Short mmCIF file of C-alpha atoms in Angstrom, two decimals:
data_model
loop_
_atom_site.label_atom_id
_atom_site.label_comp_id
_atom_site.label_asym_id
_atom_site.label_seq_id
_atom_site.Cartn_x
_atom_site.Cartn_y
_atom_site.Cartn_z
CA MET A 30 -0.06 0.10 -0.05
CA THR A 31 1.36 3.43 -0.83
CA SER A 32 0.44 6.80 0.34
CA ALA A 33 1.86 10.40 -0.10
CA ASN A 34 2.62 11.27 3.58
CA SER A 35 2.97 8.05 5.48
CA THR A 36 4.86 4.66 5.97
CA PRO A 37 4.25 1.94 3.37
CA TYR A 38 2.28 0.22 5.92
CA CYS A 39 -0.42 1.00 8.41
CA ARG A 40 0.34 1.57 12.03
CA ALA A 41 -3.31 1.09 13.21
CA PRO A 42 -2.65 -2.47 14.46
CA TRP A 43 0.00 -1.26 16.80
CA GLY A 44 -1.74 1.94 18.24
CA ALA A 45 -5.46 1.94 17.53
CA LEU A 46 -8.53 -0.01 18.33
CA ALA A 47 -12.18 -0.01 17.38
CA ILE A 48 -14.69 -1.68 19.88
CA HIS A 49 -18.25 -2.24 18.22
CA PRO A 50 -21.58 -2.30 19.92
CA ASP A 51 -21.91 -5.90 20.00
CA GLY A 52 -18.35 -6.12 21.77
CA ILE A 53 -16.42 -7.21 18.72
CA VAL A 54 -12.84 -5.73 18.83
CA MET A 55 -10.82 -4.91 15.70
CA PRO A 56 -7.80 -2.84 14.99
CA CYS A 57 -9.90 -0.02 13.23
CA VAL A 58 -13.41 0.81 12.02
CA ALA A 59 -12.35 0.10 8.50
CA THR A 60 -11.26 -3.43 9.21
CA HIS A 61 -13.25 -6.13 7.40
CA PRO A 62 -15.23 -8.10 9.95
CA ASP A 63 -14.05 -11.52 8.73
CA ASP A 64 -12.39 -13.93 11.14
CA HIS A 65 -8.94 -12.65 10.41
CA GLY A 66 -10.02 -9.07 11.29
CA ILE A 67 -11.70 -9.83 14.71
CA LEU A 68 -9.36 -9.81 17.73
CA GLY A 69 -11.90 -10.82 20.14
CA ASN A 70 -14.97 -9.66 22.16
CA ILE A 71 -14.81 -7.48 25.08
CA ARG A 72 -18.25 -8.59 26.42
CA LYS A 73 -16.92 -12.11 26.63
CA GLN A 74 -13.16 -11.59 27.44
CA PRO A 75 -10.90 -9.42 29.60
CA PHE A 76 -9.24 -6.61 27.59
CA GLU A 77 -5.63 -7.87 28.10
CA GLU A 78 -6.53 -11.26 26.58
CA ILE A 79 -7.56 -9.55 23.44
CA TRP A 80 -4.91 -6.96 23.11
CA THR A 81 -2.01 -9.09 23.71
CA GLY A 82 -3.52 -12.48 22.73
CA GLN A 83 -2.55 -14.65 19.89
CA LYS A 84 -5.17 -13.41 17.33
CA ALA A 85 -3.78 -9.99 17.82
CA LYS A 86 -0.29 -11.18 17.27
CA ASN A 87 -1.27 -13.05 14.29
CA PHE A 88 -3.11 -9.98 12.87
CA ARG A 89 0.02 -7.75 13.33
CA HIS A 90 2.28 -10.41 11.79
CA ALA A 91 0.19 -11.03 8.88
CA HIS A 92 -0.42 -7.30 8.34
CA LEU A 93 3.40 -6.51 8.45
CA HIS A 94 4.47 -9.44 6.17
CA ASN A 95 1.56 -9.51 3.65
CA GLU A 96 0.23 -6.14 4.05
CA SER A 97 -0.69 -5.53 0.39
CA GLN A 98 -2.74 -8.61 0.10
CA PHE A 99 -4.11 -8.74 3.79
CA SER A 100 -7.83 -9.26 3.35
CA PRO A 101 -9.25 -7.46 6.55
CA CYS A 102 -7.69 -4.24 5.05
CA HIS A 103 -9.19 -4.48 1.62
CA TRP A 104 -11.33 -1.50 1.98
CA CYS A 105 -8.25 0.89 2.45
CA HIS A 106 -6.41 -0.95 -0.47
CA ARG A 107 -9.50 -0.49 -2.78
CA SER A 108 -9.82 3.15 -1.92
CA GLU A 109 -6.05 3.83 -2.51
CA ASN A 110 -6.09 2.13 -5.77
CA GLU A 111 -8.92 4.29 -6.77
CA GLY A 112 -7.30 7.32 -5.52
CA ARG A 113 -9.47 7.99 -2.59
CA THR A 114 -8.66 8.98 0.75
CA ASN A 115 -8.86 6.10 3.42
CA ARG A 116 -8.58 5.44 7.13
CA ARG A 117 -4.95 4.51 7.05
CA ASP A 118 -4.15 7.97 5.88
CA GLU A 119 -6.37 9.43 8.59
CA PHE A 120 -4.59 7.47 11.29
CA GLU A 121 -1.26 8.33 10.05
CA THR A 122 -2.21 11.99 10.02
CA ARG A 123 -3.62 12.10 13.51
CA THR A 124 -1.02 9.85 15.29
CA GLY A 125 1.84 9.03 13.18
CA HIS A 126 4.03 11.59 15.06
CA LEU A 127 3.36 9.75 18.38
CA PHE A 128 5.54 6.76 17.06
CA ASP A 129 9.17 7.82 17.91
CA GLN A 130 10.45 4.85 16.02
CA TRP A 131 9.24 2.31 13.82
CA VAL A 132 11.60 -0.71 14.04
CA ARG A 133 9.96 -3.83 12.27
CA PRO A 134 11.54 -6.48 14.32
CA LYS A 135 10.71 -4.87 17.63
CA GLU A 136 7.27 -4.02 16.77
CA GLU A 137 6.67 -7.48 15.42
CA LEU A 138 7.82 -9.35 18.42
CA GLU A 139 6.53 -7.18 21.35
CA ASP A 140 3.01 -6.32 22.42
CA PRO A 141 2.34 -2.63 21.89
CA GLN A 142 2.15 -0.59 24.99
CA ASN A 143 0.09 2.33 23.88
CA ILE A 144 -3.21 3.02 22.16
CA ASN A 145 -3.19 6.31 20.61
CA SER A 146 -6.59 6.34 18.87
CA LEU A 147 -9.64 4.57 20.35
CA ASP A 148 -13.03 4.15 18.67
CA ILE A 149 -15.75 2.66 20.93
CA ALA A 150 -19.45 2.15 20.83
CA PHE A 151 -20.67 0.77 24.33
CA SER A 152 -24.03 -0.54 23.16
CA ASN A 153 -26.65 -0.34 20.52
CA VAL A 154 -29.18 1.31 22.78
CA CYS A 155 -30.94 4.22 20.81
CA ASN A 156 -33.83 6.29 20.96
CA LEU A 157 -34.43 6.46 17.23
CA ALA A 158 -34.73 4.14 14.21
CA CYS A 159 -33.34 5.87 11.45
CA THR A 160 -34.17 4.57 7.88
CA MET A 161 -30.47 3.71 6.92
CA CYS A 162 -29.67 2.17 10.40
CA SER A 163 -30.20 -1.57 11.71
CA SER A 164 -30.45 -3.26 14.95
CA LYS A 165 -26.71 -3.34 15.24
CA TYR A 166 -26.79 0.34 16.12
CA SER A 167 -30.32 0.88 17.24
CA THR A 168 -32.61 -1.01 19.69
CA PRO A 169 -35.93 0.18 18.10
CA TRP A 170 -34.85 -1.57 15.02
CA PHE A 171 -35.51 -5.09 16.28
CA GLU A 172 -39.23 -4.91 15.69
CA LEU A 173 -38.79 -3.20 12.25
CA GLU A 174 -36.36 -5.85 11.07
CA THR A 175 -38.92 -8.70 11.93
CA LYS A 176 -41.43 -6.95 9.64
CA LEU A 177 -38.95 -6.54 6.99
CA LYS A 178 -37.84 -10.18 7.20
CA SER A 179 -41.43 -11.28 6.55
CA GLN A 180 -41.41 -9.16 3.48
CA GLY A 181 -38.19 -10.72 2.23
CA PHE A 182 -35.55 -8.34 3.39
CA HIS A 183 -33.29 -10.85 5.08
CA ARG A 184 -30.91 -8.65 7.03
CA LYS A 185 -28.75 -9.87 9.84
CA SER A 186 -30.45 -8.81 13.15
CA TYR A 187 -28.65 -8.15 16.49
CA LYS A 188 -30.06 -8.81 19.89
CA ASN A 189 -29.93 -6.28 22.64
CA VAL A 190 -26.16 -6.44 23.31
CA ASN A 191 -26.19 -5.21 26.69
CA VAL A 192 -24.61 -7.17 29.46
CA PRO A 193 -24.75 -6.36 33.19
CA PHE A 194 -22.90 -3.16 33.82
CA GLU A 195 -20.51 -4.53 36.32
CA ASP A 196 -19.42 -7.50 34.04
CA TYR A 197 -18.70 -5.04 31.02
CA ARG A 198 -16.72 -2.68 33.44
CA LYS A 199 -14.68 -5.59 34.53
CA ASN A 200 -13.72 -6.81 31.06
CA ILE A 201 -12.90 -3.26 29.78
CA SER A 202 -10.95 -1.93 32.83
CA GLY A 203 -7.90 -3.53 31.69
CA ILE A 204 -7.73 -1.05 28.69
CA PHE A 205 -6.72 1.86 31.08
CA PRO A 206 -2.93 0.92 31.49
CA TYR A 207 -2.65 1.16 27.60
CA LEU A 208 -4.13 4.60 27.31
CA ASN A 209 -1.55 6.87 28.81
CA ASN A 210 -0.70 7.95 25.33
CA LEU A 211 -4.36 8.19 24.25
CA ARG A 212 -4.85 11.27 22.05
CA TYR A 213 -8.05 10.46 20.24
CA LEU A 214 -11.21 8.91 21.50
CA PHE A 215 -14.27 8.53 19.45
CA LEU A 216 -17.57 7.60 21.18
CA LYS A 217 -20.38 6.14 19.17
CA GLY A 218 -23.54 4.14 19.73
CA GLY A 219 -26.43 3.57 19.66
CA GLU A 220 -26.81 6.81 21.25
CA PRO A 221 -23.86 7.54 23.57
CA LEU A 222 -25.45 10.20 25.51
CA LEU A 223 -27.97 7.45 26.67
CA SER A 224 -25.15 5.26 27.81
CA ARG A 225 -24.18 4.52 31.40
CA GLU A 226 -21.03 2.93 30.26
CA CYS A 227 -20.05 6.15 28.41
CA LEU A 228 -20.59 8.25 31.62
CA TRP A 229 -18.50 5.84 33.53
CA PHE A 230 -15.69 5.74 31.05
CA LEU A 231 -15.30 9.40 30.68
CA ASP A 232 -15.44 9.88 34.49
CA GLU A 233 -12.59 7.27 34.69
CA LEU A 234 -10.43 9.12 32.22
CA VAL A 235 -10.81 12.26 34.15
CA GLN A 236 -10.17 10.54 37.51
CA ARG A 237 -6.82 9.09 36.03
CA GLY A 238 -5.75 12.51 34.77
CA LEU A 239 -5.78 11.44 31.35
CA ALA A 240 -8.71 13.64 29.93
CA GLY A 241 -6.70 16.84 29.39
CA GLN A 242 -4.51 15.19 26.75
CA ILE A 243 -7.56 13.84 24.84
CA ARG A 244 -9.32 15.09 21.77
CA LEU A 245 -12.82 13.61 22.28
CA MET A 246 -15.31 13.10 19.48
CA LEU A 247 -18.66 12.11 20.55
CA ILE A 248 -21.15 11.12 17.75
CA THR A 249 -24.79 11.78 18.64
CA ASN A 250 -28.04 12.05 16.81
CA GLY A 251 -28.60 15.53 18.43
CA THR A 252 -31.91 14.82 20.38
CA ILE A 253 -30.59 14.00 23.83
CA LEU A 254 -28.93 16.07 26.50
CA ASN A 255 -27.31 14.19 29.09
CA LYS A 256 -26.05 16.78 31.79
CA LYS A 257 -23.84 14.35 33.63
CA ILE A 258 -21.90 13.57 30.42
CA LEU A 259 -21.79 17.18 29.25
CA SER A 260 -20.45 18.40 32.59
CA LEU A 261 -17.26 16.35 32.06
CA PHE A 262 -16.46 18.05 28.75
CA GLU A 263 -14.46 20.89 30.29
CA ARG A 264 -11.98 18.38 31.56
CA PHE A 265 -10.97 17.16 28.03
CA LYS A 266 -8.48 18.98 25.88
CA VAL A 267 -10.81 19.36 22.95
CA VAL A 268 -14.41 18.04 22.49
CA GLU A 269 -16.12 17.79 19.21
CA VAL A 270 -19.80 16.98 19.54
CA VAL A 271 -20.50 15.36 16.03
CA VAL A 272 -24.22 15.65 15.16
CA SER A 273 -25.31 13.27 12.40
CA LEU A 274 -27.82 15.64 10.85
CA ASP A 275 -29.13 14.17 7.65
CA ALA A 276 -32.03 16.51 6.46
CA GLU A 277 -34.08 19.49 7.59
CA GLY A 278 -37.66 19.66 8.85
CA ASP A 279 -40.14 17.10 7.68
CA LEU A 280 -37.67 14.87 5.79
CA PHE A 281 -35.42 14.91 9.01
CA GLN A 282 -38.45 13.27 10.94
CA TYR A 283 -38.97 10.90 8.10
CA ILE A 284 -35.15 9.70 8.13
CA ARG A 285 -35.01 9.54 11.82
CA GLY A 286 -38.18 7.42 12.38
CA GLY A 287 -41.25 9.53 12.36
CA ASP A 288 -42.60 11.82 15.15
CA LYS A 289 -40.28 10.67 17.76
CA ALA A 290 -37.62 13.03 16.31
CA GLU A 291 -38.22 16.74 16.41
CA PHE A 292 -36.03 18.73 14.08
CA SER A 293 -36.51 21.95 16.30
CA THR A 294 -35.11 19.92 19.19
CA VAL A 295 -31.93 19.05 17.51
CA VAL A 296 -31.27 22.75 16.28
CA GLU A 297 -31.86 23.84 19.87
CA ASN A 298 -29.54 21.23 21.22
CA ILE A 299 -26.79 22.32 18.71
CA GLN A 300 -26.74 25.73 20.17
CA LYS A 301 -26.60 24.43 23.81
CA PHE A 302 -23.70 22.19 22.89
CA ARG A 303 -22.00 25.31 21.49
CA GLU A 304 -22.46 27.10 24.70
CA ILE A 305 -20.81 24.49 27.04
CA GLY A 306 -17.21 25.92 26.86
CA GLU A 307 -14.61 27.18 24.71
CA ASN A 308 -13.09 23.82 24.23
CA VAL A 309 -16.24 22.36 22.77
CA ARG A 310 -17.02 22.48 19.07
CA VAL A 311 -20.12 21.27 17.16
CA VAL A 312 -19.42 19.31 14.00
CA ILE A 313 -22.21 18.36 11.73
CA SER A 314 -21.68 15.25 9.68
CA PRO A 315 -24.30 14.45 7.19
CA THR A 316 -24.71 11.04 5.33
CA LEU A 317 -25.55 10.93 1.78
CA GLN A 318 -28.29 8.47 1.08
CA ALA A 319 -31.13 7.87 -1.09
CA TYR A 320 -33.63 9.72 0.99
CA ASN A 321 -31.57 13.01 1.12
CA ALA A 322 -29.89 13.12 -2.05
CA LEU A 323 -32.39 15.37 -3.80
CA ARG A 324 -32.24 17.95 -1.00
CA PHE A 325 -28.66 17.66 -0.22
CA TYR A 326 -27.55 21.06 -1.20
CA ASP A 327 -30.09 22.70 1.20
CA LEU A 328 -28.82 20.39 4.06
CA ILE A 329 -25.12 21.42 3.35
CA LYS A 330 -26.00 25.21 3.33
CA PHE A 331 -28.23 24.88 6.45
CA SER A 332 -25.63 22.93 8.44
CA HIS A 333 -22.78 25.24 7.58
CA SER A 334 -24.79 27.96 9.08
CA ILE A 335 -25.33 26.42 12.52
CA CYS A 336 -22.17 24.71 13.39
CA ASN A 337 -18.56 25.34 14.07
CA GLU A 338 -17.37 22.85 11.46
CA LEU A 339 -19.08 20.86 8.51
CA VAL A 340 -17.53 17.44 7.72
CA PHE A 341 -19.03 15.31 4.99
CA LYS A 342 -17.35 11.97 4.23
CA ASN A 343 -19.94 9.25 4.62
CA TRP A 344 -22.37 7.79 2.26
CA VAL A 345 -24.59 4.81 2.49
CA ILE A 346 -23.17 1.82 0.57
CA GLU A 347 -24.90 -1.07 2.29
CA PRO A 348 -27.63 -2.05 2.11
CA VAL A 349 -27.39 -1.04 -1.51
CA TYR A 350 -31.20 -0.14 -1.70
CA GLN A 351 -30.46 2.66 0.76
CA SER A 352 -27.75 3.86 -1.54
CA VAL A 353 -28.03 6.72 -3.78
CA VAL A 354 -27.14 4.42 -6.73
CA SER A 355 -30.47 2.63 -6.27
CA LEU A 356 -32.56 5.74 -7.03
CA PRO A 357 -34.67 5.86 -10.17
CA GLU A 358 -32.42 6.77 -12.92
CA GLU A 359 -34.49 9.79 -14.15
CA VAL A 360 -33.58 11.75 -10.89
CA PHE A 361 -29.85 11.30 -11.18
CA PRO A 362 -29.12 14.62 -12.94
CA GLU A 363 -30.66 16.38 -10.00
CA VAL A 364 -28.58 14.21 -7.59
CA LEU A 365 -25.44 15.30 -9.37
CA SER A 366 -26.54 18.79 -9.40
CA ASN A 367 -27.01 18.91 -5.77
CA LEU A 368 -23.38 17.51 -5.09
CA GLU A 369 -22.10 20.09 -7.80
CA LYS A 370 -23.96 22.93 -5.88
CA SER A 371 -22.64 21.65 -2.67
CA ILE A 372 -19.07 21.61 -3.83
CA ASP A 373 -19.43 25.28 -5.30
CA PHE A 374 -20.92 26.43 -2.01
CA LEU A 375 -18.12 25.19 0.02
CA ASN A 376 -15.60 26.45 -2.44
CA ASP A 377 -16.96 29.89 -2.07
CA VAL A 378 -17.49 29.96 1.83
CA GLU A 379 -14.77 27.49 3.07
CA PRO A 380 -12.27 26.52 0.20
CA LYS A 381 -10.14 24.51 2.54
CA ASN A 382 -12.96 22.32 3.90
CA LYS A 383 -11.98 18.73 3.53
CA SER A 384 -15.65 17.86 2.76
CA ILE A 385 -14.97 19.24 -0.88
CA LEU A 386 -12.84 16.37 -1.66
CA TYR A 387 -15.20 13.70 -0.45
CA LEU A 388 -18.17 15.32 -2.36
CA GLU A 389 -16.07 15.44 -5.58
CA GLN A 390 -15.21 11.78 -4.88
CA MET A 391 -19.03 10.90 -4.40
CA LYS A 392 -19.87 12.82 -7.54
CA ALA A 393 -17.44 10.92 -9.59
CA TYR A 394 -18.55 7.41 -8.17
CA ILE A 395 -22.11 8.18 -8.70
CA ALA A 396 -21.51 9.18 -12.45
CA LYS A 397 -19.55 6.32 -12.95
CA GLU A 398 -22.26 4.13 -11.48
CA VAL A 399 -24.93 5.85 -13.86
CA ARG A 400 -22.92 5.05 -16.94
CA TRP A 401 -22.69 1.29 -16.48
CA ARG A 402 -25.41 0.32 -14.36
CA PRO A 403 -28.31 0.16 -17.01
CA GLU A 404 -26.35 -2.84 -18.39
CA HIS A 405 -25.59 -4.19 -15.01
CA MET A 406 -27.91 -7.16 -14.03
CA GLY A 407 -28.41 -5.87 -10.44
CA TYR A 408 -29.61 -2.29 -11.27
CA LYS A 409 -33.22 -2.90 -11.88
CA SER A 410 -33.64 -5.11 -8.67
CA ASN A 411 -31.85 -2.70 -6.60
CA SER A 412 -34.02 0.10 -7.66
CA GLU A 413 -37.04 -1.97 -7.13
CA GLN A 414 -35.86 -2.98 -3.60
CA PHE A 415 -35.42 0.74 -2.71
CA LEU A 416 -39.05 1.62 -3.85
CA ARG A 417 -40.28 -1.67 -2.09
CA TYR A 418 -38.50 -1.05 1.09
CA THR A 419 -39.87 2.69 1.32
CA LYS A 420 -43.46 1.44 0.77
CA ILE A 421 -42.86 -1.10 3.68
CA ILE A 422 -41.61 1.21 6.27
CA ASP A 423 -44.04 3.91 5.29
CA SER A 424 -46.71 1.45 5.87
CA TYR A 425 -45.31 0.43 9.23
CA ARG A 426 -44.66 4.06 10.44
CA GLY A 427 -47.68 5.69 9.07
CA THR A 428 -45.35 7.96 6.89
CA LYS A 429 -45.42 9.00 3.13
CA LEU A 430 -42.12 9.76 1.40
CA ALA A 431 -44.35 10.71 -1.75
CA HIS A 432 -45.76 13.49 0.18
CA LEU A 433 -42.24 14.82 1.17
CA GLU A 434 -40.24 14.24 -2.10
CA PRO A 435 -42.56 14.99 -5.24
CA LYS A 436 -39.78 13.89 -7.57
CA LEU A 437 -40.29 10.20 -6.26
CA ALA A 438 -43.99 10.36 -5.95
CA LYS A 439 -44.71 8.76 -9.25
CA TYR A 440 -42.54 5.83 -8.29
CA LEU A 441 -44.07 5.28 -4.98
CA ILE A 442 -47.76 5.48 -5.83
#
C-alpha cells in the first residue's frame, strides 16, 4: 500500500482499536469483519486477553509481512487504488507523530504498550430508528427488522447487546493501563448520551488524569442532552460533538423514524452544545443516502450556518437499496446537481474544507455508476428494492415519502 504522507504500511494494529456495539474488537473501524479481522469480544473476554492475545499477534504479523494482500484491510487498499482517501491516511495524519521509531522486528515481536486512537461504541441502545440504520446500532430496529424479514428483506439482526454493567466494566477496565498515550477518543452508539457505560468511561479518564490530553469526538443524533456527561467535557483538551444531521424539517423526521424526532429539538441542542465551553465545538456530519440526495445542497447550506465545522465523508453503501445508486435513473441529474452546488458553495465560503474532496469523490462515483448500471444485471432489482423497502417502512410507520419528495412520488404511488 502506498501513500503520499506516511509509511508504506499501516500503524493502526499497533496503536489503534475499534470496539463495536456487540463487543467485537478490531484494529480500526475500516477492518473487514471476517475472522482474520476480529481480535476478540470485550463482552466475553478481559481486555488484556484480546490486546496481547494470539489473534492480535497473528493480525500484526500477517499485516506486516503480507500487508498488500491482507484481506481484513481490503477497503483501504481499494480506496487507495481508486485514488480516494482512506482510514490509513487518517490514522497516519492524526497519530503518526506519536511513534518515535518504527522498528519492524521490535514491533513484530513485542506487544504494543500504547493505544493512541480509540473508537468505541458501548452498546446499540438508541432512541431512534433511522431509515438507513439497523439493530446493530439501534434497539428500536428489532421490531422493524422482524417485519422486513417477513417481506423478504433478510438482514442480519442483532439482539440487545447489553450485558450487566459490572461485568462489562470488569472486562474493559484492563484497557486503562494502555491509554497513557491516548490522544483521540471516538464515542459512538447507539446513542452514547444514553449510555451509562459512556458516563463511567469518561469519568474514569478524568479521575486518572488522562482527559486533558485527549481530543474527544462524540457522535450523537442530537436529540438527547445528558447533563452528567456534558459536565465532563470541560476536563478534556478538545471536545467535538459530532451531530449526524441528515436532513431538515419534515424530511429529518422521516429519516429519523417519524414523530419521535423533532427537528427543532436538534437545532436547539446544537446551540446548547456550542455554549458549553470554549473547548467544545459542534461538528455536523451528514450522510448521503437515497432519501436526502435530492435535498442535499439545502442540507449543506443549512448545516454550515449553525455549526463550528461541517464534515462530509460518509455515504450509504450497504444495504445497496438505501444507497444513492439505487434511486430511479431519471432523478440522477438532480442528484449530481445537488452535489455540484454543494461543492461550489463550500468552495465559496470555506475552500479549505476537506468535505469538498469527499463530495467530488462521491460525485465521480455516482457518475460512473450511472454510466454502466443500465447494463448491469443488479440495477433494476436494486431500484425496485429501494421503492419496495420505502413502501414497507411507510406502511409500518404511517409515513409517506411521496408527500415529502414529489420527484419520487410517481414511483411510490
